[in-house]
Coordinates of C-alpha atoms and ligand atoms in Angstrom, one line a residue:
M21 CA -182.8 24.1 -28.5
K22 CA -180.5 25.1 -31.3
K23 CA -177.5 24.4 -29.1
M24 CA -178.9 21.1 -28.1
E25 CA -179.4 20.1 -31.7
K26 CA -175.8 21.1 -32.4
T27 CA -174.4 19.2 -29.5
T28 CA -176.5 16.1 -30.4
R29 CA -175.2 16.2 -34.0
F30 CA -171.6 16.7 -32.7
A31 CA -172.1 13.9 -30.3
R32 CA -173.4 11.7 -33.0
N33 CA -170.5 12.6 -35.3
L34 CA -168.2 11.9 -32.5
L35 CA -169.7 8.5 -31.9
A36 CA -169.5 7.7 -35.6
V37 CA -165.9 8.6 -35.7
A38 CA -165.1 6.5 -32.6
A39 CA -167.0 3.6 -34.0
G40 CA -165.1 3.9 -37.3
L41 CA -161.8 4.1 -35.4
T42 CA -162.7 0.9 -33.4
V43 CA -163.6 -1.0 -36.5
A44 CA -160.5 0.2 -38.3
G45 CA -158.4 -0.5 -35.2
L46 CA -159.8 -4.0 -34.8
A47 CA -159.2 -4.7 -38.5
Q48 CA -155.6 -3.7 -38.3
A49 CA -154.1 -4.4 -34.9
G50 CA -153.9 -8.0 -34.0
E51 CA -151.9 -10.2 -31.8
V52 CA -149.4 -12.8 -32.9
E53 CA -148.3 -15.4 -30.6
V54 CA -145.0 -16.8 -31.7
L55 CA -143.4 -20.1 -30.5
H56 CA -139.6 -20.3 -30.7
W57 CA -136.7 -21.5 -28.7
W58 CA -134.4 -18.5 -29.2
T59 CA -133.4 -17.8 -25.6
S60 CA -129.5 -17.5 -25.7
G61 CA -127.8 -14.2 -25.9
G62 CA -127.5 -14.0 -29.7
E63 CA -130.7 -15.8 -30.3
A64 CA -132.7 -13.5 -28.1
K65 CA -131.4 -10.5 -29.9
A66 CA -132.4 -11.9 -33.3
A67 CA -135.8 -12.8 -31.8
S68 CA -136.4 -9.2 -30.5
A69 CA -135.7 -8.0 -34.1
L70 CA -138.7 -10.0 -35.2
K71 CA -140.7 -8.6 -32.4
A72 CA -139.8 -5.0 -33.2
T73 CA -140.6 -5.6 -36.8
L74 CA -144.1 -6.9 -36.0
Q75 CA -144.7 -4.1 -33.5
A76 CA -143.7 -1.5 -36.0
K77 CA -146.8 -2.6 -38.0
G78 CA -149.1 -1.8 -35.1
H79 CA -149.6 -5.4 -33.9
S80 CA -148.8 -6.9 -30.6
W81 CA -146.4 -9.8 -30.0
K82 CA -147.0 -12.5 -27.5
D83 CA -143.8 -14.3 -26.7
F84 CA -144.1 -18.1 -26.5
A85 CA -140.4 -19.0 -25.9
V86 CA -139.6 -22.5 -24.8
A87 CA -135.9 -22.7 -23.8
G88 CA -133.8 -25.6 -25.0
G89 CA -131.3 -25.5 -28.0
G90 CA -132.3 -27.5 -31.0
G91 CA -135.9 -27.1 -30.1
D92 CA -136.8 -30.5 -28.8
S93 CA -138.7 -29.1 -25.8
A94 CA -140.4 -26.5 -27.9
M95 CA -141.8 -29.2 -30.2
T96 CA -143.2 -31.1 -27.3
V97 CA -144.9 -28.1 -25.9
L98 CA -146.3 -27.1 -29.3
K99 CA -147.8 -30.6 -29.8
S100 CA -149.8 -30.3 -26.6
R101 CA -151.0 -26.8 -27.4
V102 CA -152.2 -27.8 -30.9
V103 CA -153.8 -31.0 -29.6
S104 CA -155.8 -29.0 -27.1
G105 CA -157.0 -26.7 -29.9
N106 CA -154.9 -23.7 -28.9
A107 CA -152.3 -23.3 -31.6
P108 CA -150.1 -20.1 -31.6
A109 CA -150.3 -18.0 -34.7
A110 CA -146.8 -19.0 -35.7
A111 CA -144.2 -21.6 -34.7
Q112 CA -140.6 -22.3 -35.5
I113 CA -141.0 -25.6 -37.4
K114 CA -138.4 -26.7 -40.0
G115 CA -137.7 -29.0 -42.9
P116 CA -139.8 -32.2 -43.4
S117 CA -141.7 -31.6 -40.2
L118 CA -143.6 -28.8 -42.0
Q119 CA -145.1 -31.5 -44.2
E120 CA -146.0 -33.5 -41.2
W121 CA -147.8 -30.6 -39.6
A122 CA -149.5 -29.5 -42.8
A123 CA -150.9 -33.0 -43.3
E124 CA -152.6 -32.6 -39.9
G125 CA -154.6 -29.8 -41.5
V126 CA -153.6 -27.2 -38.9
L127 CA -151.5 -24.9 -41.1
A128 CA -152.7 -21.8 -42.9
N129 CA -152.3 -21.1 -46.7
I130 CA -150.3 -17.9 -47.0
D131 CA -150.0 -17.9 -50.8
D132 CA -151.6 -14.5 -51.1
V133 CA -148.7 -13.0 -49.1
A134 CA -146.1 -15.1 -51.0
K135 CA -147.6 -13.9 -54.4
A136 CA -147.7 -10.3 -53.4
E137 CA -144.1 -10.4 -52.1
K138 CA -142.8 -12.6 -55.0
W139 CA -141.4 -15.3 -52.9
D140 CA -141.0 -17.7 -55.8
S141 CA -138.5 -15.5 -57.4
V142 CA -136.5 -14.4 -54.4
L143 CA -136.1 -17.8 -52.7
P144 CA -133.8 -20.6 -53.8
P145 CA -136.1 -23.4 -55.1
V146 CA -134.6 -25.9 -52.7
V147 CA -135.9 -23.7 -49.9
A148 CA -139.2 -22.6 -51.4
N149 CA -140.3 -26.3 -52.0
V150 CA -139.9 -27.1 -48.3
M151 CA -142.0 -24.1 -47.3
K152 CA -144.9 -25.3 -49.4
Y153 CA -147.5 -28.2 -48.9
K154 CA -149.3 -29.4 -52.0
G155 CA -148.0 -26.3 -53.9
N156 CA -149.2 -23.7 -51.3
Y157 CA -147.0 -21.8 -48.9
I158 CA -147.6 -22.7 -45.3
A159 CA -144.4 -21.2 -43.8
A160 CA -142.0 -18.3 -44.1
P161 CA -138.2 -18.9 -44.0
V162 CA -135.9 -16.5 -42.0
N163 CA -132.4 -17.7 -42.7
V164 CA -129.7 -20.2 -43.8
H165 CA -127.6 -21.5 -41.1
R166 CA -124.5 -23.5 -41.9
V167 CA -123.9 -26.4 -39.5
N168 CA -120.5 -27.6 -40.4
W169 CA -118.3 -25.0 -38.7
L170 CA -115.4 -25.1 -36.2
W171 CA -115.1 -22.1 -34.0
A172 CA -111.8 -21.4 -32.4
N173 CA -110.1 -19.0 -30.0
P174 CA -106.9 -17.9 -31.8
E175 CA -105.3 -16.7 -28.6
V176 CA -105.3 -20.0 -26.9
F177 CA -104.4 -21.7 -30.2
K178 CA -101.3 -19.5 -30.2
K179 CA -100.6 -20.2 -26.6
A180 CA -100.7 -23.9 -27.3
G181 CA -98.6 -23.5 -30.5
A182 CA -101.5 -25.2 -32.4
K183 CA -103.1 -24.4 -35.7
V184 CA -106.7 -24.4 -36.6
P185 CA -107.2 -27.8 -38.2
T186 CA -108.5 -28.5 -41.7
T187 CA -108.4 -32.3 -41.6
W188 CA -109.3 -34.7 -38.8
D189 CA -105.6 -35.7 -38.5
E190 CA -104.7 -32.1 -37.8
F191 CA -107.7 -31.8 -35.4
F192 CA -106.3 -34.5 -33.2
V193 CA -102.7 -33.0 -33.3
S194 CA -104.2 -29.5 -32.3
A195 CA -106.4 -31.1 -29.6
E196 CA -103.4 -32.8 -28.1
A197 CA -101.4 -29.6 -28.1
L198 CA -104.3 -27.7 -26.5
K199 CA -104.6 -30.4 -23.8
K200 CA -100.9 -30.2 -23.0
A201 CA -101.2 -26.4 -22.7
G202 CA -103.8 -27.0 -20.0
I203 CA -106.8 -26.0 -22.2
I204 CA -109.9 -28.0 -22.7
P205 CA -109.6 -28.9 -26.4
V206 CA -113.2 -29.2 -27.4
A207 CA -116.1 -27.3 -25.8
H208 CA -119.1 -29.6 -25.9
G209 CA -122.6 -29.7 -24.6
G210 CA -123.7 -33.2 -23.9
Q211 CA -127.3 -33.1 -25.2
P212 CA -128.5 -35.5 -27.9
W213 CA -128.9 -32.8 -30.5
Q214 CA -125.4 -31.5 -29.8
D215 CA -123.9 -34.9 -30.0
F216 CA -125.6 -35.4 -33.3
T217 CA -124.5 -32.0 -34.6
T218 CA -120.9 -33.1 -34.0
F219 CA -121.6 -36.6 -35.4
E220 CA -122.9 -35.3 -38.8
S221 CA -119.8 -33.0 -39.2
V222 CA -117.6 -36.0 -38.5
A223 CA -119.6 -38.1 -41.0
L224 CA -119.4 -35.4 -43.7
G225 CA -115.6 -34.8 -43.0
V226 CA -114.5 -38.5 -42.7
G227 CA -116.9 -40.1 -45.2
G228 CA -117.4 -37.2 -47.8
T229 CA -120.6 -35.8 -49.4
D230 CA -121.7 -39.0 -51.2
F231 CA -121.3 -41.1 -48.1
Y232 CA -123.3 -38.5 -46.1
K233 CA -126.1 -38.4 -48.5
K234 CA -126.4 -42.1 -48.8
A235 CA -126.0 -42.9 -45.1
L236 CA -127.9 -40.0 -43.5
V237 CA -130.3 -38.7 -46.1
Q238 CA -131.3 -41.6 -48.1
L239 CA -130.7 -44.0 -45.0
D240 CA -129.2 -46.6 -47.2
Q241 CA -128.7 -49.7 -45.0
A242 CA -125.5 -50.9 -46.9
T243 CA -123.8 -47.5 -46.5
L244 CA -124.9 -47.3 -42.9
K245 CA -123.3 -50.7 -42.3
S246 CA -120.2 -50.0 -44.4
A247 CA -116.6 -49.8 -43.2
T248 CA -116.6 -46.1 -43.7
M249 CA -119.2 -46.0 -40.9
D250 CA -116.5 -47.6 -38.6
K251 CA -114.2 -44.9 -39.4
V252 CA -116.8 -42.3 -38.7
L253 CA -117.8 -43.7 -35.4
E254 CA -114.1 -44.2 -34.3
T255 CA -113.2 -40.6 -35.1
F256 CA -116.4 -39.5 -33.3
R257 CA -115.4 -41.4 -30.2
K258 CA -111.9 -39.9 -30.4
V259 CA -113.4 -36.4 -30.4
K260 CA -115.3 -37.2 -27.1
G261 CA -111.9 -37.9 -25.5
Y262 CA -111.0 -34.3 -25.9
T263 CA -114.1 -32.9 -24.2
D264 CA -114.3 -32.2 -20.4
K265 CA -116.1 -34.2 -17.7
N266 CA -118.7 -31.5 -17.2
A267 CA -119.9 -31.7 -20.8
P268 CA -123.0 -33.8 -20.1
G269 CA -126.2 -31.7 -20.1
R270 CA -124.4 -28.5 -20.8
D271 CA -126.2 -25.9 -23.0
W272 CA -124.6 -25.2 -26.3
N273 CA -124.2 -21.5 -25.6
L274 CA -122.3 -22.3 -22.3
A275 CA -120.0 -24.3 -24.5
T276 CA -119.5 -21.3 -26.8
A277 CA -118.8 -19.2 -23.7
M278 CA -115.9 -21.5 -22.8
V279 CA -114.3 -20.7 -26.2
I280 CA -115.1 -17.1 -25.7
K281 CA -113.4 -17.0 -22.3
G282 CA -110.4 -19.1 -23.5
E283 CA -111.2 -22.0 -21.2
A284 CA -111.6 -24.1 -24.3
G285 CA -110.0 -24.1 -27.6
M286 CA -112.7 -25.0 -30.2
Q287 CA -116.4 -25.9 -30.7
L288 CA -118.1 -27.9 -33.5
M289 CA -121.4 -26.0 -33.9
G290 CA -123.6 -24.3 -36.4
D291 CA -123.3 -20.6 -36.9
W292 CA -125.9 -19.6 -34.3
A293 CA -122.6 -19.9 -32.2
K294 CA -121.3 -16.8 -34.1
G295 CA -124.4 -15.0 -32.6
E296 CA -122.9 -15.6 -29.2
F297 CA -119.6 -14.3 -30.1
I298 CA -121.0 -11.2 -31.5
A299 CA -123.4 -10.7 -28.7
A300 CA -120.4 -10.8 -26.4
G301 CA -118.7 -8.0 -28.4
K302 CA -116.1 -10.4 -30.0
V303 CA -114.7 -9.6 -33.4
P304 CA -114.5 -12.3 -36.1
G305 CA -111.0 -13.0 -37.4
K306 CA -109.5 -11.4 -34.3
D307 CA -111.2 -12.7 -31.2
F308 CA -112.5 -15.8 -32.8
T309 CA -112.2 -17.6 -36.1
C310 CA -114.7 -19.6 -38.2
A311 CA -113.5 -22.4 -40.4
A312 CA -115.3 -25.3 -42.0
A313 CA -115.3 -28.5 -39.8
P314 CA -112.3 -30.6 -40.7
G315 CA -112.5 -32.1 -44.1
T316 CA -115.8 -30.3 -45.1
A317 CA -114.6 -27.0 -46.6
K318 CA -116.1 -28.0 -50.0
A319 CA -119.4 -29.0 -48.5
F320 CA -122.3 -27.2 -46.7
T321 CA -124.8 -28.7 -44.3
F322 CA -127.8 -26.3 -44.3
N323 CA -130.3 -25.6 -41.7
V324 CA -133.1 -23.2 -42.6
D325 CA -135.3 -21.7 -39.8
S326 CA -138.8 -21.0 -40.7
F327 CA -142.1 -20.1 -39.2
A328 CA -145.1 -22.2 -39.9
M329 CA -148.4 -20.3 -39.7
F330 CA -151.3 -21.9 -38.0
K331 CA -155.0 -21.6 -39.0
L332 CA -156.6 -18.8 -36.9
K333 CA -160.2 -17.6 -36.5
N334 CA -159.8 -14.0 -35.4
E335 CA -159.6 -11.7 -38.4
A336 CA -157.3 -9.1 -36.8
N337 CA -155.0 -11.8 -35.8
V338 CA -155.0 -13.4 -39.3
K339 CA -154.0 -10.0 -40.6
A340 CA -151.2 -9.7 -38.1
Q341 CA -150.1 -13.2 -39.0
K342 CA -149.9 -12.3 -42.7
D343 CA -148.1 -9.0 -41.8
L344 CA -145.5 -11.1 -39.8
A345 CA -145.0 -13.5 -42.8
A346 CA -144.5 -10.6 -45.2
A347 CA -142.1 -8.9 -42.7
I348 CA -140.0 -12.0 -42.2
M349 CA -139.1 -12.0 -45.9
S350 CA -138.4 -8.3 -46.2
T351 CA -134.9 -7.2 -47.0
D352 CA -134.7 -5.0 -43.9
F353 CA -135.7 -7.8 -41.6
Q354 CA -133.4 -10.4 -43.2
E355 CA -130.5 -8.1 -42.7
V356 CA -131.0 -7.2 -39.1
F357 CA -132.1 -10.5 -38.0
N358 CA -129.3 -12.5 -39.7
L359 CA -126.6 -10.0 -38.5
N360 CA -127.6 -11.0 -35.0
K361 CA -128.3 -14.6 -35.5
G362 CA -125.1 -15.6 -37.1
S363 CA -126.8 -17.0 -40.2
I364 CA -127.1 -15.5 -43.8
P365 CA -130.3 -14.2 -45.4
V366 CA -132.3 -16.8 -47.1
R367 CA -133.5 -14.2 -49.7
L368 CA -131.4 -14.3 -52.9
N369 CA -129.4 -11.3 -54.1
M370 CA -129.2 -9.5 -50.9
D371 CA -126.5 -6.9 -50.3
L372 CA -124.1 -8.4 -47.7
A373 CA -122.0 -5.2 -47.2
K374 CA -122.8 -5.2 -43.5
F375 CA -122.0 -8.8 -43.0
D376 CA -118.7 -10.1 -41.7
D377 CA -116.3 -12.6 -43.4
C378 CA -117.8 -15.6 -41.9
A379 CA -121.2 -14.8 -43.4
K380 CA -119.6 -13.9 -46.7
L381 CA -117.8 -17.3 -46.8
S382 CA -121.0 -19.0 -46.0
S383 CA -122.8 -17.2 -48.7
K384 CA -120.2 -18.0 -51.3
D385 CA -120.1 -21.6 -50.2
F386 CA -123.9 -21.9 -50.3
V387 CA -123.9 -20.9 -53.8
D388 CA -120.9 -23.0 -54.9
T389 CA -121.9 -26.2 -53.1
A390 CA -125.4 -25.9 -54.7
K391 CA -123.7 -26.0 -58.1
S392 CA -121.3 -28.9 -57.1
A393 CA -124.1 -31.0 -55.5
S394 CA -122.3 -30.8 -52.1
L395 CA -125.0 -28.7 -50.4
V396 CA -126.6 -31.2 -48.0
P397 CA -129.4 -31.0 -45.5
S398 CA -128.5 -31.2 -41.8
V399 CA -130.0 -34.3 -40.2
A400 CA -129.3 -33.1 -36.7
H401 CA -131.4 -29.9 -37.4
G402 CA -134.4 -31.6 -38.9
M403 CA -133.7 -30.8 -42.6
A404 CA -133.3 -34.2 -44.0
V405 CA -135.5 -37.1 -42.9
P406 CA -138.9 -37.5 -41.2
S407 CA -138.8 -36.7 -37.4
A408 CA -139.3 -40.3 -36.2
A409 CA -136.3 -41.7 -38.0
A410 CA -134.2 -38.6 -37.1
G411 CA -135.1 -38.9 -33.5
A412 CA -134.2 -42.6 -33.4
I413 CA -130.9 -42.1 -35.1
Q414 CA -130.1 -39.3 -32.7
D415 CA -130.8 -41.4 -29.7
A416 CA -128.5 -44.2 -31.0
V417 CA -125.7 -41.7 -31.7
S418 CA -126.0 -40.3 -28.2
Q419 CA -125.9 -43.8 -26.6
F420 CA -122.7 -44.5 -28.3
W421 CA -121.3 -41.1 -27.3
N422 CA -122.3 -41.7 -23.7
S423 CA -121.3 -45.2 -23.3
D424 CA -117.6 -45.8 -23.8
K425 CA -118.2 -49.5 -23.5
M426 CA -120.5 -49.8 -26.5
S427 CA -118.6 -51.3 -29.5
V428 CA -118.5 -49.6 -32.8
A429 CA -120.1 -52.8 -34.4
D430 CA -123.0 -52.5 -31.9
A431 CA -123.4 -48.8 -32.5
K432 CA -123.4 -49.3 -36.2
A433 CA -126.2 -51.9 -35.9
K434 CA -128.2 -49.7 -33.6
I435 CA -127.9 -46.7 -35.9
A436 CA -128.9 -48.8 -39.1
S437 CA -132.0 -50.2 -37.3
A438 CA -132.9 -46.7 -36.0
A439 CA -132.8 -45.5 -39.6
M440 CA -135.7 -47.8 -40.3
T441 CA -138.1 -46.2 -37.9
K442 CA -141.3 -45.1 -39.5
Ligands
GAL599 C1 -131.2 -24.9 -34.3 C2 -131.9 -23.7 -34.9 C3 -131.0 -22.5 -34.7 C4 -130.4 -22.4 -33.3 C5 -130.0 -23.7 -32.7 C6 -129.7 -23.7 -31.3 O1 -132.0 -26.1 -34.5 O2 -132.2 -24.0 -36.2 O3 -131.8 -21.4 -35.1 O4 -131.2 -21.6 -32.6 O5 -131.0 -24.7 -33.0 O6 -130.9 -23.4 -30.4

């Protein structure tokens, strides 16, 4: 009898402990489904740093990767998921699109995390404002990518007797020399977002910062129809002449691989390309070089990746989502993620000791260009204008790139009218 009583008490205690554990477990361990398009070598390494950070907090990560550089396919899939009432916890959404999603009422307010982690004081205001909707944080930023870069393979440049260009005139001299040496001068992936990435670097280099802002950010009709736009389009078409015939449809990372292997001399691409060189074991300054796209050394087109947080019902998952948001902005994560991604931390005053010279230059230029008003948002990467206008301009630019018969005047008119898309 005594023994029975003891056992019963023990069993009861055990049950109570187990129940407590379950409740505690449920309250803490949640699942976070994260939509992203980071599937290339360098991107996947960076994404796995995010996964590891979340798992270290005891939560589980449900990967929702939709391949396709630039994220066009990912956005299409996200829309259908949200419409069917099945939003992920977090999704890679950037720039003005964050406001569009928030206006739909589907994003969660994460101000409690932002306050506890002092985001207002560790983020540049230009970034913090984009992460907020009506004054409340709805997204967490991960990095700052610079888009106006030119990546080159120094060995093939040497072989061709060419130098890495700093102006568009020099660019074509080098391209000609590479071509004569039997090397594909420009590695390009013929997808609309990649055409547009090249286009905006040409626009910035040929037209300058004021032109870029007026034409592509303010969408000023007179500037879009100006003579400078002719020069931009002519230069853009000339660049195409130095790409290979297999460019159409090629993924950006395969274009980077051509530079890595020395099949091509250079690539105009944002610094996620550096993530590919690094993932392939290449050393900056030795195996590859980073330089501002011709004529753009004193400007900086920024592209900030961020994760928007969707409203969730399950409490454990909400907790996991908040832990994810806090982790994204932590100094440890910002370091390891950006070392792999090719970008620089978005958090101010971070120690960059472990970063390479490309990242250090990017960081210096980010600060300097902010002071000289030549820090501009990337249109190709969804930082500048609402998605409808950006998409229409992108299509017009790609049509011109792909149809050698379209005149500059026609392209100019098409782009100007695309800019009016609401
Ligand atoms: C950009 C994105 C980068 C990079 C690139 C290629 O839009 O901001 O993080 O991954 O697409 O996929």
